[in-house]
PDB file of C-alpha atoms in Angstrom:
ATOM      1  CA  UNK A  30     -41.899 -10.403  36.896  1.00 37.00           C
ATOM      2  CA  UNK A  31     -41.518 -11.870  40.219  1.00 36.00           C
ATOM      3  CA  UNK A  32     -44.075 -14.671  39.901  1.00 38.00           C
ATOM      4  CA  UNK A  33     -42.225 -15.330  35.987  1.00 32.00           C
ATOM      5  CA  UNK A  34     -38.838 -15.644  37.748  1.00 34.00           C
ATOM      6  CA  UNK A  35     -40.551 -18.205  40.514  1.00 35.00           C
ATOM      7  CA  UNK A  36     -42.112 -20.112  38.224  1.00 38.00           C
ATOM      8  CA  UNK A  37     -38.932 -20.754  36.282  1.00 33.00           C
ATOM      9  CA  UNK A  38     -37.582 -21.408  39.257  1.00 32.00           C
ATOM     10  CA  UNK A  39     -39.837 -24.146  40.445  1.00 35.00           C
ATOM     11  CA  UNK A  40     -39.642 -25.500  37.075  1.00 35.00           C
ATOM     12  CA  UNK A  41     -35.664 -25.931  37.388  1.00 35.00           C
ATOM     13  CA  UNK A  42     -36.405 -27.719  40.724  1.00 35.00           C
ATOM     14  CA  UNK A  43     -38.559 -30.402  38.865  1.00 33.00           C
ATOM     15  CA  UNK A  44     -36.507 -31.117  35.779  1.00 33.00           C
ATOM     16  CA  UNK A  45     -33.436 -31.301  38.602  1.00 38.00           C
ATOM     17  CA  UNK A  46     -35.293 -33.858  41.108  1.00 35.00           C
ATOM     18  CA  UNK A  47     -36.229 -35.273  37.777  1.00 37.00           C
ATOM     19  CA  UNK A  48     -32.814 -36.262  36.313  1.00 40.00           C
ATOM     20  CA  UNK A  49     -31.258 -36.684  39.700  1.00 43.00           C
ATOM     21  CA  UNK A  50     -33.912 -38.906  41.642  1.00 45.00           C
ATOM     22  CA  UNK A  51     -31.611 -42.111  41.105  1.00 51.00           C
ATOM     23  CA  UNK A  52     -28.637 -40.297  41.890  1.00 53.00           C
ATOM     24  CA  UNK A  53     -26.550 -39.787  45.440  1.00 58.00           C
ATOM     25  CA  UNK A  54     -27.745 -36.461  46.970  1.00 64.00           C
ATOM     26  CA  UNK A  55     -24.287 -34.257  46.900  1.00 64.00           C
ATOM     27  CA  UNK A  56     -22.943 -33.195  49.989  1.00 70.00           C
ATOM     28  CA  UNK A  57     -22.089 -29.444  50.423  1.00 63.00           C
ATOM     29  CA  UNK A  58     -18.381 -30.497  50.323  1.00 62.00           C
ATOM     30  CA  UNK A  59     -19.071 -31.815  46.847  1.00 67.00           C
ATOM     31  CA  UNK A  60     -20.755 -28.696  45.464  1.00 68.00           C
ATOM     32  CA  UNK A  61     -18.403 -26.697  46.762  1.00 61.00           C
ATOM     33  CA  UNK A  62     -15.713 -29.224  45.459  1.00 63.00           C
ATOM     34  CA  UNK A  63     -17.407 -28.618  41.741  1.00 72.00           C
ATOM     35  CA  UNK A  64     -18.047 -25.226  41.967  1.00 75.00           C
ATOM     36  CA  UNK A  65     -14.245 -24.482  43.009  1.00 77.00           C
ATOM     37  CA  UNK A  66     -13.035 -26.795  40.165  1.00 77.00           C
ATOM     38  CA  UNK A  67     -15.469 -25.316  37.619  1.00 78.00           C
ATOM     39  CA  UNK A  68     -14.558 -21.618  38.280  1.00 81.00           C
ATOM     40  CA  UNK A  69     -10.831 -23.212  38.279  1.00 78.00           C
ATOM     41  CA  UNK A  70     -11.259 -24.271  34.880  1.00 76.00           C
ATOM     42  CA  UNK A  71     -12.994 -21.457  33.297  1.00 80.00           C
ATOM     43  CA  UNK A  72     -10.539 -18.998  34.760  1.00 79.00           C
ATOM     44  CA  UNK A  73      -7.567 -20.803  33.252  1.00 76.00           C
ATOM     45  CA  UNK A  74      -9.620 -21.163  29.856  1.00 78.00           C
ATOM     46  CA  UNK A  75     -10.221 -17.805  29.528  1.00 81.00           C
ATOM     47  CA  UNK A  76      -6.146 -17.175  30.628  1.00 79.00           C
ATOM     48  CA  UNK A  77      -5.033 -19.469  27.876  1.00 78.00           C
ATOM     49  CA  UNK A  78      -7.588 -18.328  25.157  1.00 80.00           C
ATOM     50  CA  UNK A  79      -6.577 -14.930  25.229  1.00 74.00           C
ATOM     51  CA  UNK A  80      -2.834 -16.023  25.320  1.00 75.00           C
ATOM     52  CA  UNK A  81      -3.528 -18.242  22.353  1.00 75.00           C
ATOM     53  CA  UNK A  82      -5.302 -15.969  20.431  1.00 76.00           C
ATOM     54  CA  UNK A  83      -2.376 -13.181  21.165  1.00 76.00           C
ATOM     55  CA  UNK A  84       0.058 -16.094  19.482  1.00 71.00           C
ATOM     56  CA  UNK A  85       1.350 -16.387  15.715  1.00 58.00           C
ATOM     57  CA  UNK A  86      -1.548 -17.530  13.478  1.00 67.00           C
ATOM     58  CA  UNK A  87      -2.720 -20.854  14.359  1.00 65.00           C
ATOM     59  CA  UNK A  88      -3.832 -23.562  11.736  1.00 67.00           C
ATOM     60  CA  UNK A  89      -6.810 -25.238  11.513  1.00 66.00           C
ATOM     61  CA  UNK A  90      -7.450 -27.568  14.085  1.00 70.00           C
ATOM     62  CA  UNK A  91      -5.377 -25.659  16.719  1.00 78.00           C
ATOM     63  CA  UNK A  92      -7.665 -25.545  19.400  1.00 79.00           C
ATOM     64  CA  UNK A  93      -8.506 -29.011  19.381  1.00 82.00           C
ATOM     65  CA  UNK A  94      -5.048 -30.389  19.104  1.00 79.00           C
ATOM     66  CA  UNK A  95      -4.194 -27.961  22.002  1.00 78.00           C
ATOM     67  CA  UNK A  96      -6.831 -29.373  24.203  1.00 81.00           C
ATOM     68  CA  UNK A  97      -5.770 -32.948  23.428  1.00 79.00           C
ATOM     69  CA  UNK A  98      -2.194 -31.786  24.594  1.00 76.00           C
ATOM     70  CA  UNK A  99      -3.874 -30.470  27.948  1.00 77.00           C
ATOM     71  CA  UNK A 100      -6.003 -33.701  28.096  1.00 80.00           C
ATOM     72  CA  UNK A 101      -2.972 -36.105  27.836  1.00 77.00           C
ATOM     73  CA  UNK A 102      -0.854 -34.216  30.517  1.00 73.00           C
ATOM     74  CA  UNK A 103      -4.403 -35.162  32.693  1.00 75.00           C
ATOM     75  CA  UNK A 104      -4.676 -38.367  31.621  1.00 73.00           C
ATOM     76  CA  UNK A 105      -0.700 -38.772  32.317  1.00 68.00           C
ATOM     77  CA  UNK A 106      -1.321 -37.657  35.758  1.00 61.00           C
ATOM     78  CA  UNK A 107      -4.188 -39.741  36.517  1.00 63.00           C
ATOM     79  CA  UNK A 108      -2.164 -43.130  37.704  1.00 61.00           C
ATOM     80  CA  UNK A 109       0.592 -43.183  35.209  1.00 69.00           C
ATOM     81  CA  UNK A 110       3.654 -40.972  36.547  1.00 74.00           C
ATOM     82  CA  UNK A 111       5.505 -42.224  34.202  1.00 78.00           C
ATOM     83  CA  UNK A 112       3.596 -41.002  31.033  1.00 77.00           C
ATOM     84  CA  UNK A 113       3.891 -37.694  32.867  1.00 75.00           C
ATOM     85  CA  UNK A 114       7.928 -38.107  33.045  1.00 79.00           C
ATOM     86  CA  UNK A 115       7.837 -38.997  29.759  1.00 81.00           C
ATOM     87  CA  UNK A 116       5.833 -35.948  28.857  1.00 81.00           C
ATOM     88  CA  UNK A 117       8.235 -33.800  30.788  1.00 82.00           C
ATOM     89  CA  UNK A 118      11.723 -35.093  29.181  1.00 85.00           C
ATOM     90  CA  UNK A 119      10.184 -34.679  25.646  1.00 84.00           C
ATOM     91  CA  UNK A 120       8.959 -31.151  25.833  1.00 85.00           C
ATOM     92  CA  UNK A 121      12.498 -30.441  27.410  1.00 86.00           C
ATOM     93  CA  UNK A 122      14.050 -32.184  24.756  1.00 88.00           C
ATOM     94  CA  UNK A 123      12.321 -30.637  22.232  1.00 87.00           C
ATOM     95  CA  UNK A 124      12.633 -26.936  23.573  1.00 88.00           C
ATOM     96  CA  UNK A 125      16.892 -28.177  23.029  1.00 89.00           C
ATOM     97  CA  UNK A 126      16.147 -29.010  19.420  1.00 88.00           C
ATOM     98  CA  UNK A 127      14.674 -25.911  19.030  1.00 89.00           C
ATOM     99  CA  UNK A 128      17.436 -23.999  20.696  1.00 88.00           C
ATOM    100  CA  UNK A 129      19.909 -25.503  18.143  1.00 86.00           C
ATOM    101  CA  UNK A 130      18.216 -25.087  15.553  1.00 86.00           C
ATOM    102  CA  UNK A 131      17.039 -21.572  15.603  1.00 87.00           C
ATOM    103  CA  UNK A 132      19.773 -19.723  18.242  1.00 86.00           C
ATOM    104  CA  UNK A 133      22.785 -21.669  16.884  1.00 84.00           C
ATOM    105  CA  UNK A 134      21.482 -22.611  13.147  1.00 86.00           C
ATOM    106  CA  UNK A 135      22.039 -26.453  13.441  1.00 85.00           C
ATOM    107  CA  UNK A 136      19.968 -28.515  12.104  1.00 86.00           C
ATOM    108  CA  UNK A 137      18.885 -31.802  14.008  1.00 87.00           C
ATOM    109  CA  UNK A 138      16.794 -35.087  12.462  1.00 88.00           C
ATOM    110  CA  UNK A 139      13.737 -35.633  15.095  1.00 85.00           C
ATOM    111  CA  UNK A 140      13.020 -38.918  13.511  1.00 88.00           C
ATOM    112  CA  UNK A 141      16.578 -40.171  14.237  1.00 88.00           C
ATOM    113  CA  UNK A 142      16.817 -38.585  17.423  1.00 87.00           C
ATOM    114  CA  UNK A 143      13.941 -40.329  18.608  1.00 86.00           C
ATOM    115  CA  UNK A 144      14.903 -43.597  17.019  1.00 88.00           C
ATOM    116  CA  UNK A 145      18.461 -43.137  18.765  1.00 88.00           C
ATOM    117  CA  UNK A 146      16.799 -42.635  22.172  1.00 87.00           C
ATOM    118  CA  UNK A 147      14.706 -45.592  21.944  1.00 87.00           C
ATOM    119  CA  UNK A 148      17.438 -47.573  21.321  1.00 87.00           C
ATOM    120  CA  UNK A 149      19.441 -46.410  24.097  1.00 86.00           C
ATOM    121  CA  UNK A 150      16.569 -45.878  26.593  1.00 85.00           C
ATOM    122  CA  UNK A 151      14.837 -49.661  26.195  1.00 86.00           C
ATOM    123  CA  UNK A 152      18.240 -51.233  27.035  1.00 87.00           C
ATOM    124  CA  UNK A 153      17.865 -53.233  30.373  1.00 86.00           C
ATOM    125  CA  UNK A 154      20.932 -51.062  32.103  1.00 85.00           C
ATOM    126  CA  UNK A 155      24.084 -49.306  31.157  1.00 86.00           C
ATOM    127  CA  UNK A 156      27.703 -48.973  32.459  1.00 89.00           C
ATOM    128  CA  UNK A 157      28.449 -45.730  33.533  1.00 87.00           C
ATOM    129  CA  UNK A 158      31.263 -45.307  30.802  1.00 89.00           C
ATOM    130  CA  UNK A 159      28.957 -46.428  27.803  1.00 87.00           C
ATOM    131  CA  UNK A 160      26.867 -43.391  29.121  1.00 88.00           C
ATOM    132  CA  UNK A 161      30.378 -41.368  29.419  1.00 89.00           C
ATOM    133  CA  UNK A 162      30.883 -42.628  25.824  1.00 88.00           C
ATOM    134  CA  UNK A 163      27.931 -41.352  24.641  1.00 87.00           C
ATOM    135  CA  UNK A 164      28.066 -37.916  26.261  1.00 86.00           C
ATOM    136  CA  UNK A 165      31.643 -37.255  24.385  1.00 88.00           C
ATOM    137  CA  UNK A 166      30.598 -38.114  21.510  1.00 88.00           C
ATOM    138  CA  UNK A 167      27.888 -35.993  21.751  1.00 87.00           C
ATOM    139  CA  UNK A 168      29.724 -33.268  22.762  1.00 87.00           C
ATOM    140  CA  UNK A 169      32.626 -34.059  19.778  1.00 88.00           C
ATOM    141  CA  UNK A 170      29.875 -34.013  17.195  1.00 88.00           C
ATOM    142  CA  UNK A 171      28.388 -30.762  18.268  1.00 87.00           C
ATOM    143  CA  UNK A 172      31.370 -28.852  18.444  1.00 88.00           C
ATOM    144  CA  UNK A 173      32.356 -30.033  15.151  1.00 87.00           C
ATOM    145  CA  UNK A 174      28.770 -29.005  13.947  1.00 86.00           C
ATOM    146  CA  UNK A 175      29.197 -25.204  14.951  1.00 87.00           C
ATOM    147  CA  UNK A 176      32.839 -25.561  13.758  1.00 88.00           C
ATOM    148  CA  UNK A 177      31.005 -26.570  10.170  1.00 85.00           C
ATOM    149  CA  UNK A 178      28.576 -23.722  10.851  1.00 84.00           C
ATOM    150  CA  UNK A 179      31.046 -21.002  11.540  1.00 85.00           C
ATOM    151  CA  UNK A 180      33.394 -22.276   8.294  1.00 85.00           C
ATOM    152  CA  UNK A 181      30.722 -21.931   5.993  1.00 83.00           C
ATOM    153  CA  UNK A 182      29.411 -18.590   7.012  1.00 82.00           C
ATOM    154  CA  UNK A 183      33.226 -17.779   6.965  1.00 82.00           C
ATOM    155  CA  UNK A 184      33.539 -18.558   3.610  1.00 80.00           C
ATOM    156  CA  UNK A 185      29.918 -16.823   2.631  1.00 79.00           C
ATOM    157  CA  UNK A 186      31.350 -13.434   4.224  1.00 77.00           C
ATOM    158  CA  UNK A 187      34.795 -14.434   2.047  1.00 73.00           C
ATOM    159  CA  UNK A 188      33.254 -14.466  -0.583  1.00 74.00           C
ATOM    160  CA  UNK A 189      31.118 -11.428  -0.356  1.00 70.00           C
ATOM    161  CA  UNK A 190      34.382  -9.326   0.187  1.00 69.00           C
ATOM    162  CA  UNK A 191      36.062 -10.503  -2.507  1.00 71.00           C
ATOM    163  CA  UNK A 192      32.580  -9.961  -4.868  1.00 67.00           C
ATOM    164  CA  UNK A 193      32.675  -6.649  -3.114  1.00 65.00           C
ATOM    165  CA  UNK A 194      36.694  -5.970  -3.988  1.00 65.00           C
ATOM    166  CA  UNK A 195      35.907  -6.505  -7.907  1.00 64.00           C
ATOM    167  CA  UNK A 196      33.297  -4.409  -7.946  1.00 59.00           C
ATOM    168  CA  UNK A 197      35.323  -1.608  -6.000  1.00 60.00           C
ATOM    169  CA  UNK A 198      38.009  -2.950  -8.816  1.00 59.00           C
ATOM    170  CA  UNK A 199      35.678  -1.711 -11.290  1.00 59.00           C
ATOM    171  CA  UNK A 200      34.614   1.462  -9.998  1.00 59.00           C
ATOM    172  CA  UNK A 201      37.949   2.162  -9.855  1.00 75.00           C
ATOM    173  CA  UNK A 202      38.228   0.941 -13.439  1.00 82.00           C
ATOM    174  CA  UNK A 203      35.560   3.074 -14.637  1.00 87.00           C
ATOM    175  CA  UNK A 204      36.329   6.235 -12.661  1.00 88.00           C
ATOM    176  CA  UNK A 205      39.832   6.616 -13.966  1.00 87.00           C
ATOM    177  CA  UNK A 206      38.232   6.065 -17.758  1.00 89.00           C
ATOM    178  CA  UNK A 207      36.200   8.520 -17.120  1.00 91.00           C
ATOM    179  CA  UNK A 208      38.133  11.051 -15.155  1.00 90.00           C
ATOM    180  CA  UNK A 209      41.171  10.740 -18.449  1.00 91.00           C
ATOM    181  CA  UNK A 210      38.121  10.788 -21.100  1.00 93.00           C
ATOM    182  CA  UNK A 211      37.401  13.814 -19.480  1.00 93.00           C
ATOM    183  CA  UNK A 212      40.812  15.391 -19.638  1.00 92.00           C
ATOM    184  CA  UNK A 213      41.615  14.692 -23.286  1.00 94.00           C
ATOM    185  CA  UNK A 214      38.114  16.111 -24.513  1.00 93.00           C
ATOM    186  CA  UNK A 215      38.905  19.490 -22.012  1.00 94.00           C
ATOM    187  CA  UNK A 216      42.604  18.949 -23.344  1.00 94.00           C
ATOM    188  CA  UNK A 217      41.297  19.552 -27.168  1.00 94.00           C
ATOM    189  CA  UNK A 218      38.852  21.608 -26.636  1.00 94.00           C
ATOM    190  CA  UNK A 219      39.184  24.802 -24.025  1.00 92.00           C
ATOM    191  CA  UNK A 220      35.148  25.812 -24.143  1.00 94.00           C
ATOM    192  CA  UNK A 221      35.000  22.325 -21.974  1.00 95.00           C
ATOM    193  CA  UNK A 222      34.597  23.817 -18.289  1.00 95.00           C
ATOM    194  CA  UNK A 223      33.666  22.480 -14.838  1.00 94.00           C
ATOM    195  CA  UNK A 224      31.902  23.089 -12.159  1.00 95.00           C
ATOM    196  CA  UNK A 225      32.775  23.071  -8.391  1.00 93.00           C
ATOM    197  CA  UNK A 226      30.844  19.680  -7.895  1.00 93.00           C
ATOM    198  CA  UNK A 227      33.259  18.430 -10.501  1.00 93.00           C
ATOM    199  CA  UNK A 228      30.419  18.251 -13.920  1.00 95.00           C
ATOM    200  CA  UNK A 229      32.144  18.889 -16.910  1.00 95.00           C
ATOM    201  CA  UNK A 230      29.972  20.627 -19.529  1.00 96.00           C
ATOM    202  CA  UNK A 231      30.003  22.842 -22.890  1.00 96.00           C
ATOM    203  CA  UNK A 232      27.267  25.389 -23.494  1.00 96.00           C
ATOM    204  CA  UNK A 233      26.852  25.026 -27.104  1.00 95.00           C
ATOM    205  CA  UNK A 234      23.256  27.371 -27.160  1.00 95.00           C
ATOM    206  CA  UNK A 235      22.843  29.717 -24.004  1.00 93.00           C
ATOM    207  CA  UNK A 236      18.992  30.066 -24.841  1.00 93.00           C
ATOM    208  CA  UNK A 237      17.135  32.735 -22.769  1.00 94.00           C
ATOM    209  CA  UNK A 238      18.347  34.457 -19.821  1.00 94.00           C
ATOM    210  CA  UNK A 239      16.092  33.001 -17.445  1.00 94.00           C
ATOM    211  CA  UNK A 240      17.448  29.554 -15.988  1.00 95.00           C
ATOM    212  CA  UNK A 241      15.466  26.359 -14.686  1.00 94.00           C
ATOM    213  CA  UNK A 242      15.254  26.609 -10.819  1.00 94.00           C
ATOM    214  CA  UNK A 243      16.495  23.588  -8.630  1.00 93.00           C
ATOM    215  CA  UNK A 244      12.631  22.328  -8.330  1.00 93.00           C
ATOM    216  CA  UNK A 245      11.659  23.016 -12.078  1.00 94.00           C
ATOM    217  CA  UNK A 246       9.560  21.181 -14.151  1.00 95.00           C
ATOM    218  CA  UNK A 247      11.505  20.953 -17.725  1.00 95.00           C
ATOM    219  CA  UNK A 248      10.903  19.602 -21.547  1.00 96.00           C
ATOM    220  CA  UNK A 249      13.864  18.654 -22.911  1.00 95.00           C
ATOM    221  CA  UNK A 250      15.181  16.578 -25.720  1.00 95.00           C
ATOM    222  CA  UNK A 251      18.908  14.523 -24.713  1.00 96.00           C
ATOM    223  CA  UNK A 252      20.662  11.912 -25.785  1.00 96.00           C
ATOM    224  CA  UNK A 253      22.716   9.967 -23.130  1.00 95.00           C
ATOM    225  CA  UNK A 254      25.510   7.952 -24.391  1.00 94.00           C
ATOM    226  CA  UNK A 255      28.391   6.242 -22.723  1.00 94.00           C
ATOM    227  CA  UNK A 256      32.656   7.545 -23.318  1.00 93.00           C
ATOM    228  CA  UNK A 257      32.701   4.381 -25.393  1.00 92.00           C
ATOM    229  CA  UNK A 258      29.904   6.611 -27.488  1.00 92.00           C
ATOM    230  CA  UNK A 259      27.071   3.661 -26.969  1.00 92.00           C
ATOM    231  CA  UNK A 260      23.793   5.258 -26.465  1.00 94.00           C
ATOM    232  CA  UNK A 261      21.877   3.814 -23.824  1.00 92.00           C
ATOM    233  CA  UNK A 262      18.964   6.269 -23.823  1.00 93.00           C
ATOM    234  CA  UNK A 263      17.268   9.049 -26.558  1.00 94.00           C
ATOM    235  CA  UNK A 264      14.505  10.854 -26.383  1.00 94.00           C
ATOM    236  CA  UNK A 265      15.607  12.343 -29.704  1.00 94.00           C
ATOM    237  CA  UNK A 266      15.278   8.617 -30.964  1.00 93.00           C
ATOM    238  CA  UNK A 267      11.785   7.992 -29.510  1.00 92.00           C
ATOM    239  CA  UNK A 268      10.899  11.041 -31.546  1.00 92.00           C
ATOM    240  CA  UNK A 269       9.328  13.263 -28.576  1.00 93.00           C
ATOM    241  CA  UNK A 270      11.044  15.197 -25.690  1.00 94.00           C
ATOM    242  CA  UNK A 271      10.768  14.131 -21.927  1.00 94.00           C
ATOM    243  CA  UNK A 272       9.316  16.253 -18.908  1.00 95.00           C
ATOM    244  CA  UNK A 273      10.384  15.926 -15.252  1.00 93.00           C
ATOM    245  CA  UNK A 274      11.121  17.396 -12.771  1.00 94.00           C
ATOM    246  CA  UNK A 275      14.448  18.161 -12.086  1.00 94.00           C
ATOM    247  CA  UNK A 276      15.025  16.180  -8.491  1.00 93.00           C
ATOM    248  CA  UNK A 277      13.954  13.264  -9.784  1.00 92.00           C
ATOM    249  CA  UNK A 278      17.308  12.755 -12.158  1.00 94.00           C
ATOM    250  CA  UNK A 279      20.704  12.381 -11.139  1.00 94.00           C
ATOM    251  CA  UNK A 280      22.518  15.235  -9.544  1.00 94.00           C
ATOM    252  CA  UNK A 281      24.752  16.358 -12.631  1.00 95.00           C
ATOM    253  CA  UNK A 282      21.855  15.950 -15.068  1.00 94.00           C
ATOM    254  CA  UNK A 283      19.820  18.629 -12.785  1.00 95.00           C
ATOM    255  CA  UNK A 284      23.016  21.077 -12.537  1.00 95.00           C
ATOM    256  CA  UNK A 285      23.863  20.885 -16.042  1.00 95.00           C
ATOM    257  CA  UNK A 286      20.112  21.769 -17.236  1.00 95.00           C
ATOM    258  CA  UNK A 287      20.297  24.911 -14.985  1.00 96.00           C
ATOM    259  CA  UNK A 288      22.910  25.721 -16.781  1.00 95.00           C
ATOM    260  CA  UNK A 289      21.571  27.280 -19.932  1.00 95.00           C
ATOM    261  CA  UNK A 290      17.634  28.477 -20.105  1.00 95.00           C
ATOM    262  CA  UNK A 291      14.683  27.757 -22.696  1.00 95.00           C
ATOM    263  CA  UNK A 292      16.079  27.020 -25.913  1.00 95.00           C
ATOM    264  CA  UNK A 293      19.888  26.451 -24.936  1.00 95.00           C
ATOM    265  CA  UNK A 294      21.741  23.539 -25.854  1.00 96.00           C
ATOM    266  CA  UNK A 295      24.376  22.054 -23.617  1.00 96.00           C
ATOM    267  CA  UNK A 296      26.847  18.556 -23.637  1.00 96.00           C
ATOM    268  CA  UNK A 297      27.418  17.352 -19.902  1.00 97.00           C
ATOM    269  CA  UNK A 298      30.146  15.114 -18.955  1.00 96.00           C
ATOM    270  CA  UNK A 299      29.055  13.372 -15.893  1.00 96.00           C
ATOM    271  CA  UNK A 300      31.080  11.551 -13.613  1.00 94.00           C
ATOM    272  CA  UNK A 301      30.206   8.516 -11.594  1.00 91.00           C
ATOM    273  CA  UNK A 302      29.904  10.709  -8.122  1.00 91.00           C
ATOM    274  CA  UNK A 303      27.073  13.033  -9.821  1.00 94.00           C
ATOM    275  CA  UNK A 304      25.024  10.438 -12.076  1.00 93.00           C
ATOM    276  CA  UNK A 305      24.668   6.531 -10.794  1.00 91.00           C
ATOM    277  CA  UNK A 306      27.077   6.197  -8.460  1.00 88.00           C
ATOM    278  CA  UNK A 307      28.478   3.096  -7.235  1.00 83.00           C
ATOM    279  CA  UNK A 308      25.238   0.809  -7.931  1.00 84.00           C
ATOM    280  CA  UNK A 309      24.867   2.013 -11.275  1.00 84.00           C
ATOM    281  CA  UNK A 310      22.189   1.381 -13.286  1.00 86.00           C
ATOM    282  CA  UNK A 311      20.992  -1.462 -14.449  1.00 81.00           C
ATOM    283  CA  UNK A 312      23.089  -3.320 -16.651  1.00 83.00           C
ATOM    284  CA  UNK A 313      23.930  -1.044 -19.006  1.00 86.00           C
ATOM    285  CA  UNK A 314      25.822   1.601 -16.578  1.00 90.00           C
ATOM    286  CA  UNK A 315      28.326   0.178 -14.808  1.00 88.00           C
ATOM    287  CA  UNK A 316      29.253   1.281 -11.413  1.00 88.00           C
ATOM    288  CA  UNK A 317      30.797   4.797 -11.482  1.00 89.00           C
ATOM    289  CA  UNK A 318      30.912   5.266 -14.831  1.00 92.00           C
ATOM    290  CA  UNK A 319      31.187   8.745 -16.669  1.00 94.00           C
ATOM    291  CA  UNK A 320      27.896   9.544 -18.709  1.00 95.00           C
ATOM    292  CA  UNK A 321      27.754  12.283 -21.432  1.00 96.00           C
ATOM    293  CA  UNK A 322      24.459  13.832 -22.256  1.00 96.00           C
ATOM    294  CA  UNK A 323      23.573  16.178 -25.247  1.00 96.00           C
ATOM    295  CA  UNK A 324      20.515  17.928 -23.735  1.00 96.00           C
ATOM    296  CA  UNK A 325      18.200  20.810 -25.096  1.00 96.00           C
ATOM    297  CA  UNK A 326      16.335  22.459 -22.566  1.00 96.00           C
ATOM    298  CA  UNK A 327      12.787  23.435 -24.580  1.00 95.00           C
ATOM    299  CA  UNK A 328      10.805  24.249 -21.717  1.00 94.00           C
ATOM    300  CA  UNK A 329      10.584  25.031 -18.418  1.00 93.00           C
TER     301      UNK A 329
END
C-alpha cells in the first residue's frame, strides 16, 4: 500500500511540473491566498445550497440563474461601483414592490415603474421642489390606493352581511312555516305529540317492543316530503328500503325511528333545528325548513 500511495504520488508531481513548467512558481502567500479563498467559497456554497434547497420549489434553471445573480454582484464589484449601487437600489426597490403588493394588497406595474425611473433618473439634475413634487404625489396616489383598497373590501364585507341578512330572512321565513304547519296539523289532530327536543311525531304502528338503540343499524322504508307536500326523497319510490346507521342522519330522523320498533310505522315532523339546519340541503331544502317523513322501521 505504501509504495501504491508513493507512486501516485510521484506521478501527481510529474503531471504538476508538467502543466506548470511555463508558469510563475506560487509563493506560499499565494497558496495560502487560494486555499483560504477556495475553502471560502465552498463553505458559503454548501451554506446557500442547503438554504436553497430548504426554499419553495424552484423551477428549472434555478441554480443557474442564481449563480448568474451571484456572478453579476462580482462582476459589479470588480471596478464598476456603480453597477453595484445600481444593484443595491433595485433589490431595495423591489423588496417595496413586494411589500405593497403582498402586505397591503396593491398592485404596482414593474414595467412602468421602471420606465418612470428612467425617465426621472437620466435627467441631467433636478430642483429640489420637482423632487418635493414628486414625493407628494407619490404619497397622494398611495393613500388614495389603500383608500380604494379598504372601499372595496368594505363593500365585499357589505355585501356579505346583507347576503347573510336574507338568508337569516329566510330561515326565519321557513321556521315560522314550519313551526304554524306544525300547530294546525297537532291542532286537528290530538295523537300529534312532541318530544322534549321539540320533534313532532304520530305513531301510527308501534311494531315490537324492542326499540332501535342510538347506534343501530336499521332497514326502513320513508318517504320525506316537504309542508308544501313536495317529495324530495322515497325509498318507497325507488322500490327497495334503505339501511344506515342511525348517526349518520339528521338528529330528528334518528329520534323519531327509536321511537317505534321492527315493524312500526311512524310520521315525523321535523323542524329546521333537528334535520338540516341553517345550511340546508342542497337546493331542494331550504335553510331551516320543517321536513315530514313517513318512515317504517323493518329492521333493525
Amino acid at each position: 500500500m505504501k509504495k501504491i500511495l508513493m507512486g501516485a504520488l510521484a506521478a501527481a508531481a510529474v503531471l504538476g511540473f508538467a502543466s506548470c513548467k511555463d508558469a510563475a512558481p506560487k509563493t506560499a502567500a499565494t497558496l495560502a491566498a487560494d486555499s483560504l479563498s477556495n475553502a471560502y467559497g465552498e463553505y458559503v456554497g454548501s451554506l446557500m445550497l442547503s438554504d436553497f434547497n430548504r426554499a419553495q420549489e424552484h423551477g428549472d434553471g434555478a441554480k443557474t440563474d442564481f449563480l448568474n445573480g451571484v456572478q453579476m454582484a462580482f462582476n459589479a464589484g470588480e471596478g464598476n461601483r456603480d453597477v453595484q449601487m445600481g444593484l443595491q437600489v433595485g433589490m431595495s426597490m423591489l423588496r417595496e414592490v413586494e411589500m405593497l403588493e403582498e402586505r397591503e394588497n396593491i398592485k404596482i406595474d414593474r414595467t412602468k415603474l421602471i420606465a418612470a425611473f428612467k425617465s426621472s433618473f437620466m435627467q441631467d439634475s433636478m430642483a429640489p421642489e420637482i423632487m418635493a413634487n414628486y414625493g407628494a404625489e407619490f404619497n397622494r396616489l398611495l393613500d388614495a390606493a389603500m383608500a380604494a383598497r379598504d372601499a372595496e373590501a368594505a363593500a365585499a364585507v357589505k355585501t356579505d352581511d346583507e347576503a347573510a341578512a336574507v338568508e337569516k330572512a329566510q330561515e326565519s321565513d321557513n321556521a315560522t312555516a314550519g313551526r304554524a304547519f306544525v300547530d294546525a296539523a297537532r291542532a286537528a289532530d290530538p295523537e300529534i305529540k312532541v318530544t322534549e327536543s321539540g320533534l313532532a311525531y304520530k305513531i301510527e304502528k308501534a311494531g315490537e317492543a324492542t326499540h332501535p338503540a342510538a347506534d343501530a343499524d336499521v332497514t326502513v322504508h320513508y318517504v320525506g316530503q316537504k309542508i308544501d307536500g313536495t317529495v324530495f326523497d322515497s325509498s318507497v319510490e325507488r322500490g327497495e328500503p334503505d339501511t344506515f346507521n342511525l348517526k349518520q342522519v339528521i338528529p330528528g330522523f334518528s329520534e323519531g325511528i327509536r321511537l317505534v320498533g321492527k315493524g312500526g310505522k311512524v310520521r315525523l315532523y321535523i323542524p329546521g333545528n333537528l334535520g338540516y339546519g341553517e345550511r340546508g340541503a342542497g337546493p331542494q331544502i331550504g335553510p331551516d325548513e320543517t321536513l315530514i317523513f313517513d318512515v317504517e322501521v323493518i329492521d333493525f
